[in-house]
Tab-separated table of C-alpha atoms in Angstrom:
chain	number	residue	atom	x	y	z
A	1	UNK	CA	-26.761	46.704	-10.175
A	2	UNK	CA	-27.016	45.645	-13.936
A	3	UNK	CA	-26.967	42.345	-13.257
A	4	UNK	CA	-29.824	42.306	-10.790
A	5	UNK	CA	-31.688	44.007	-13.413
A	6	UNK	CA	-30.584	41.715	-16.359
A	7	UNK	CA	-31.494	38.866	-13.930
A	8	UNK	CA	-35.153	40.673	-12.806
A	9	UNK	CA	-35.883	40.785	-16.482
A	10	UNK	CA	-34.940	37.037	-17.384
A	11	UNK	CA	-37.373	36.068	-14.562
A	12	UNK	CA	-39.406	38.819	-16.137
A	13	UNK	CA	-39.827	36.954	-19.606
A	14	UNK	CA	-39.271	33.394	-18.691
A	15	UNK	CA	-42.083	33.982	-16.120
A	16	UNK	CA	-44.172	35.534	-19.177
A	17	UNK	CA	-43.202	32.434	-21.610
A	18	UNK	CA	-43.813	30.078	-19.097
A	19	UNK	CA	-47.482	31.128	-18.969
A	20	UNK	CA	-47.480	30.920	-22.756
A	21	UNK	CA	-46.446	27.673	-22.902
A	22	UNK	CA	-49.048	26.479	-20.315
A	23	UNK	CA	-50.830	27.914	-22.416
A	24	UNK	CA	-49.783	25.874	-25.506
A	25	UNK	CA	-48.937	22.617	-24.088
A	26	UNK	CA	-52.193	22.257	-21.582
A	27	UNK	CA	-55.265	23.843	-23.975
A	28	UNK	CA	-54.618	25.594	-26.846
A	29	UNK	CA	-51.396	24.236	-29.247
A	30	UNK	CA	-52.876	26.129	-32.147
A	31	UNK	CA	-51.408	29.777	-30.233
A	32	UNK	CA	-48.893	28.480	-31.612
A	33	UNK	CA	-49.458	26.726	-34.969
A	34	UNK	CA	-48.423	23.170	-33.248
A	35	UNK	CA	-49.689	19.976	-32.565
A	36	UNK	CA	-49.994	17.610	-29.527
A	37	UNK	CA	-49.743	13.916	-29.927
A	38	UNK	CA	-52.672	11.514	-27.669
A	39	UNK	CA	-49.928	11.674	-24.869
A	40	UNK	CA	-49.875	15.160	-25.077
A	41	UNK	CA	-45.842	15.421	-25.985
A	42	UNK	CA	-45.141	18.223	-28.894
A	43	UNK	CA	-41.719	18.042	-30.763
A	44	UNK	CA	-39.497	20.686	-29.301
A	45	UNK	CA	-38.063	22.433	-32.363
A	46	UNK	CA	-41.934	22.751	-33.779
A	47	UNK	CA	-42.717	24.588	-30.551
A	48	UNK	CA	-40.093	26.602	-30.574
A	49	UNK	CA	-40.495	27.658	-34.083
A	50	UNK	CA	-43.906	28.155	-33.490
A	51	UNK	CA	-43.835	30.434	-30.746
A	52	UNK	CA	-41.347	32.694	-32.536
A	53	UNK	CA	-44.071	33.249	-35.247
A	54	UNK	CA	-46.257	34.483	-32.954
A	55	UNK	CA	-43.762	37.505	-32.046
A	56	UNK	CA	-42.284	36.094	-29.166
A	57	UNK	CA	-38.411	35.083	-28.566
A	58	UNK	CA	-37.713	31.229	-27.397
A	59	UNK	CA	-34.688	29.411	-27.804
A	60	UNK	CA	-33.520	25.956	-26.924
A	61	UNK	CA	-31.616	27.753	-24.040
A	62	UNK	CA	-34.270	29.589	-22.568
A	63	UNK	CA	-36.940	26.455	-23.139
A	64	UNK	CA	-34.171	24.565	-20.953
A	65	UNK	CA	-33.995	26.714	-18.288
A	66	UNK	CA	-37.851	27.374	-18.292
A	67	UNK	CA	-38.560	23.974	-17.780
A	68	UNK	CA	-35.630	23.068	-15.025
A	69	UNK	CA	-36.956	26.514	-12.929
A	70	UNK	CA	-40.081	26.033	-13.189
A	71	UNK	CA	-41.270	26.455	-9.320
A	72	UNK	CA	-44.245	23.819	-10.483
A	73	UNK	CA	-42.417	21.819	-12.571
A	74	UNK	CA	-45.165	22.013	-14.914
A	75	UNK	CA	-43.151	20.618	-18.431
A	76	UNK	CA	-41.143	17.257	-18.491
A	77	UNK	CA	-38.671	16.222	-21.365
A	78	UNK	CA	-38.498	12.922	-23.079
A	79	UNK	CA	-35.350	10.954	-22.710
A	80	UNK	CA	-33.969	12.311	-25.569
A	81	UNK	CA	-35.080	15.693	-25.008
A	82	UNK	CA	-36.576	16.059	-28.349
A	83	UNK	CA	-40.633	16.151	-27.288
A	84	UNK	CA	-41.895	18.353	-24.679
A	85	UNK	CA	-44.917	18.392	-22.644
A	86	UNK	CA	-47.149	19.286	-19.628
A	87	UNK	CA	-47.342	17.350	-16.752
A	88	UNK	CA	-50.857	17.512	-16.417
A	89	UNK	CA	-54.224	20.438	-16.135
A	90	UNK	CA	-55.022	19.757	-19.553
A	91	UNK	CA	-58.338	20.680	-20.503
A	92	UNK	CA	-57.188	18.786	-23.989
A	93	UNK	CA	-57.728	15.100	-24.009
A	94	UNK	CA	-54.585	13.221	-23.838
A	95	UNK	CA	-53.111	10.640	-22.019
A	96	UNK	CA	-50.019	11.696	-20.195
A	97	UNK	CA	-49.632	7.897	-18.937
A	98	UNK	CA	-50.173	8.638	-15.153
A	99	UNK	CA	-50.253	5.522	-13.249
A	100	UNK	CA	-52.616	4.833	-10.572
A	101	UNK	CA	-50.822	4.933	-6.955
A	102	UNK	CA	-52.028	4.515	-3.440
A	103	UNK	CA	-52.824	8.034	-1.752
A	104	UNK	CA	-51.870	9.683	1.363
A	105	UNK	CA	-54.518	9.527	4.126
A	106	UNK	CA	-54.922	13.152	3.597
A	107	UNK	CA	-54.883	15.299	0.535
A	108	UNK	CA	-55.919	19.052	0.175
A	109	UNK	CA	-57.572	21.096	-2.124
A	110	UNK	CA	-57.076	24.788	-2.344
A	111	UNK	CA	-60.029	26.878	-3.246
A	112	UNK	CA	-61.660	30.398	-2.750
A	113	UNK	CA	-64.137	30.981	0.170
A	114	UNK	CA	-67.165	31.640	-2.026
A	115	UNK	CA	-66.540	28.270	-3.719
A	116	UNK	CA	-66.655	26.213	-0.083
A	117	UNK	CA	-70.343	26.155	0.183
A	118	UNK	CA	-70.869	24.878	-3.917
A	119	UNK	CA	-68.128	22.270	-3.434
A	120	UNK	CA	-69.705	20.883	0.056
A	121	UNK	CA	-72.930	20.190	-1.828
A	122	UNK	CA	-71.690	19.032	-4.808
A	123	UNK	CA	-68.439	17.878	-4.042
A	124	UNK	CA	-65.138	18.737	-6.205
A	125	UNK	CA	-65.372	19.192	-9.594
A	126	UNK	CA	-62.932	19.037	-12.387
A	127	UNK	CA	-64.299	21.756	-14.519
A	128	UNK	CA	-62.526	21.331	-17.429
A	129	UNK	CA	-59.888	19.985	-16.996
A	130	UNK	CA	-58.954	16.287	-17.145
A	131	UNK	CA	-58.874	15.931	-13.457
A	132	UNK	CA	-59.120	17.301	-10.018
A	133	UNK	CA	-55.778	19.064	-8.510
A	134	UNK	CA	-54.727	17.890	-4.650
A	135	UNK	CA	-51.828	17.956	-3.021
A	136	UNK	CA	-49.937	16.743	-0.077
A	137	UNK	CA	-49.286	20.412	0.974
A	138	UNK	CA	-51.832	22.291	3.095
A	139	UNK	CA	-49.514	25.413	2.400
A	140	UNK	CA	-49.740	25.016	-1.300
A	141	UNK	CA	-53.467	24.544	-1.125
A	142	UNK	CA	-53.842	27.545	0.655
A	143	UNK	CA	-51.628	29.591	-1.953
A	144	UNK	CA	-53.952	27.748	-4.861
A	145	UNK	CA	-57.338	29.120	-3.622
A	146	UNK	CA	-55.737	32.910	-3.084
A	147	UNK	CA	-55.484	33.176	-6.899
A	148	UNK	CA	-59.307	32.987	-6.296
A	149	UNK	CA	-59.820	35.361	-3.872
A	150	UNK	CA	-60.262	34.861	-0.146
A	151	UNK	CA	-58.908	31.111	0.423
A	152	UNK	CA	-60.083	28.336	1.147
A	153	UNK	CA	-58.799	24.728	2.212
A	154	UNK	CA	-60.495	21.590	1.855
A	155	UNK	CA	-58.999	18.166	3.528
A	156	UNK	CA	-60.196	15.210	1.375
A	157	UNK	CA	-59.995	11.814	3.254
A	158	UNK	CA	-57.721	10.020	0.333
A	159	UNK	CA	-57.994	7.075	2.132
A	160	UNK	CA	-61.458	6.047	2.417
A	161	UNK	CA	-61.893	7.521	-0.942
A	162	UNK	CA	-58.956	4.795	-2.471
A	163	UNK	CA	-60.885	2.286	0.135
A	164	UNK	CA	-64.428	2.803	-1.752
A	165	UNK	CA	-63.059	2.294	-5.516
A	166	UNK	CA	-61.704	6.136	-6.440
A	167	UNK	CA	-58.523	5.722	-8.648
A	168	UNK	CA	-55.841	8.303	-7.470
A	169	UNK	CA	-52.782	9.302	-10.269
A	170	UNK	CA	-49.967	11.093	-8.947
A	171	UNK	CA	-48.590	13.563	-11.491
A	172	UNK	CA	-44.853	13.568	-12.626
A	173	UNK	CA	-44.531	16.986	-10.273
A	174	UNK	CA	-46.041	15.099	-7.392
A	175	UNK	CA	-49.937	16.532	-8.118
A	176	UNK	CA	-52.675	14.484	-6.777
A	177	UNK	CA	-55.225	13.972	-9.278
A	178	UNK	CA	-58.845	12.440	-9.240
A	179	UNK	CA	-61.789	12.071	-11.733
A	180	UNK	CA	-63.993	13.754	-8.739
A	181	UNK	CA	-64.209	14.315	-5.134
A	182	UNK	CA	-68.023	13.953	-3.621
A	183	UNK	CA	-68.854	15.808	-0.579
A	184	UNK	CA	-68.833	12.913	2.047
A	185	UNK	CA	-64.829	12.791	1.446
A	186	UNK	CA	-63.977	15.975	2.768
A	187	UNK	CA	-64.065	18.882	5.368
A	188	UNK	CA	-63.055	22.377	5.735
A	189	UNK	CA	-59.708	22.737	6.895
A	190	UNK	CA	-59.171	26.167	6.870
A	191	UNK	CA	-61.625	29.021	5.920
């Protein structure tokens, strides 16, 4: 029985951190007194020093395990494990060197229900964040918009979007990202 707890409480904090650093590496580094290069990488051993001055408890250990759990897979490594970042939803300017691909025919976009009506008239957004968020996942979308309240899920056609010019990066944990989405590319899936 200890060890569930001791286990319910590492989820506990590394759940907590993991917010934190989101936190950090997507829109604010100075919560922690660090710095983000233009591709948005931050050296690991500044990070981790810097979120132990703000009262919290990170080691290299728990950073590690943080960022191979992470359901999202929201943080990536460098090949020498010594710079850290996010994988994208910045609302910091930085290039995180996505490369354009090729879309699905189909992505999805998971929103609340008293969004829908907005977003059909003025299309998808990205607020302010670097990009719009899609997926290949109808599931996932649908889990997205609950944070939101009653969800929502939007179907973009990726395809005729790709056809008419829009450039399409696909995130190193498989997001979907645009500049925009207008109206005319998409329907309500499920409401």
């Amino acid at each position: 029985m200890k060890n569930n707890e001791g286990n319910y409480q590492k989820n506990y904090q590394d759940n907590k951190m993991g917010r934190f650093l989101s936190l950090v590496l997507r829109h604010q580094p100075q919560a922690a007194g660090i710095t983000l290069d233009q591709n948005g990488w931050a050296s690991v051993d500044e990070l981790i020093r810097g979120v132990n001055r703000t009262g919290r408890r990170l080691d290299r250990a728990a950073l590690d395990r943080i960022v191979a759990e992470n359901s999202k897979q929201r943080y990536s490594f460098n090949e020498d494990r010594t710079r850290i970042r996010a994988n994208q939803g910045h609302s910091l300017t930085v290039d995180v060197e996505l490369k354009q691909q090729m879309p699905p025919a189909v992505l999805y976009h998971g929103t609340a229900q008293h969004y829908v009506q907005s977003i059909l008239q003025q299309g998808i957004r990205r607020g302010t964040r670097q990009h719009v968020h899609l997926t290949e996942d109808q599931k996932l979308a649908a889990k997205v918009g609950s944070r939101h309240g009653q969800p929502a899920v939007l179907a973009v056609d990726a395809a005729d979007m790709h056809q008419a010019g829009y450039i399409f990066y696909r995130s190193e944990n498989d997001v979907w990202l645009c500049e925009h989405v207008p109206a005319i590319y998409m329907r309500v899936e499920m409401h």
